[in-house]
Amino acid sequence: QVQLQESGPGLVKPSQTLSLTCTVSGGSISSGSYYWSWIRQPAGKGLEWIGRIYTSGSTNYNPSLKSRVTISVDTSKNQFSLKLSSVTAADTAVYYCARDQVVAGFDYWGQGTLVTVSS
Amino acid sequence: QSALTQPASVSGSPGQSITISCTGTSSDVGGYNYVSWYQQHPGKAPKLMIYEVSNRPSGVSNRFSGSKSGNTASLTISGLQAEDEADYYCSSYTSSSTLDWVFGGGTKLTVL
């Protein structure tokens, strides 16, 4: 059973960079034809896809966030990571990592981690 | 990038059937058979309920079904049960710009 777990600071100051890591267990991040995605959800609001990475390192990002987002992968640690720069209060949300079945949706999700942007 | 359009809320009584719509464009819902549906209970991560318009992952009840007509996809839940009360989100692959996935705004299902 594949499991994903987000980790990182729960509080980030405005203008700084948000950094989160997703650790995948129960299977190799490199096995199968999967992408690995980040999705976020502000309190009381809907889901927003941030971007995804393939284990080759190929990435795609939401155009609305593209200038501030970097997603990377470390196959040796079975992890992928998110960096979001120049954060503001609008970036306060629960951040989820998920396994992306290319076109068949997100079948495994982390439990989510709340990141608050505040001074 | 505009989100897909879902009704804010729907409701039904136990045993009844309800349908949640998800309207997009020819660049997403109408252009691909890559619509997914997610169920989210409060404080929990979303759960994949339907993928590729009408396919159910292993373990998902056959009370959940999906369909699509033109630019609108639909999720139908039959035989409503109390545990179905949750938020439901649709998602579609999209060819708009470089965006790969777009979500709907979500629908709150209340079981009366």
GROMACS .gro file of N, CA and C in nm, chain B residues 16 19 22-23 31 44 50 61 72 82 86-87 91 105 107:
model
   45
  135GLN      N    1  -3.234   0.795  -0.157
  135GLN     CA    2  -3.257   0.864  -0.283
  135GLN      C    3  -3.128   0.867  -0.367
  138THR      N    4  -2.747   1.382  -0.827
  138THR     CA    5  -2.648   1.401  -0.933
  138THR      C    6  -2.580   1.536  -0.915
  141CYS      N    7  -2.070   1.904  -1.339
  141CYS     CA    8  -1.937   1.965  -1.347
  141CYS      C    9  -1.920   2.016  -1.490
  142THR      N   10  -1.927   2.147  -1.507
  142THR     CA   11  -1.926   2.204  -1.642
  142THR      C   12  -1.793   2.271  -1.673
  150GLY      N   13  -1.316   1.794  -2.407
  150GLY     CA   14  -1.212   1.751  -2.499
  150GLY      C   15  -1.146   1.619  -2.466
  163LYS      N   16  -1.015   1.571   0.622
  163LYS     CA   17  -0.951   1.456   0.559
  163LYS      C   18  -0.901   1.489   0.420
  169ILE      N   19  -1.406   0.832  -0.884
  169ILE     CA   20  -1.428   0.801  -1.025
  169ILE      C   21  -1.309   0.855  -1.104
  180SER      N   22  -1.773   0.196  -0.378
  180SER     CA   23  -1.907   0.139  -0.393
  180SER      C   24  -1.964   0.163  -0.532
  191THR      N   25  -2.011   1.883  -2.004
  191THR     CA   26  -2.057   1.861  -1.867
  191THR      C   27  -2.043   1.715  -1.825
  201ALA      N   28  -2.590   0.808   0.498
  201ALA     CA   29  -2.543   0.918   0.582
  201ALA      C   30  -2.394   0.945   0.560
  205ALA      N   31  -2.053   1.481   0.237
  205ALA     CA   32  -1.914   1.523   0.219
  205ALA      C   33  -1.910   1.630   0.110
  206ASP      N   34  -1.791   1.680   0.086
  206ASP     CA   35  -1.768   1.767  -0.028
  206ASP      C   36  -1.719   1.681  -0.145
  210SER      N   37  -1.253   1.700  -1.141
  210SER     CA   38  -1.126   1.745  -1.196
  210SER      C   39  -1.116   1.695  -1.339
  224GLY      N   40  -1.509   2.384  -0.826
  224GLY     CA   41  -1.512   2.457  -0.700
  224GLY      C   42  -1.562   2.376  -0.581
  226THR      N   43  -1.874   2.074  -0.435
  226THR     CA   44  -2.018   2.067  -0.403
  226THR      C   45  -2.036   2.003  -0.267
   0.00000   0.00000   0.00000
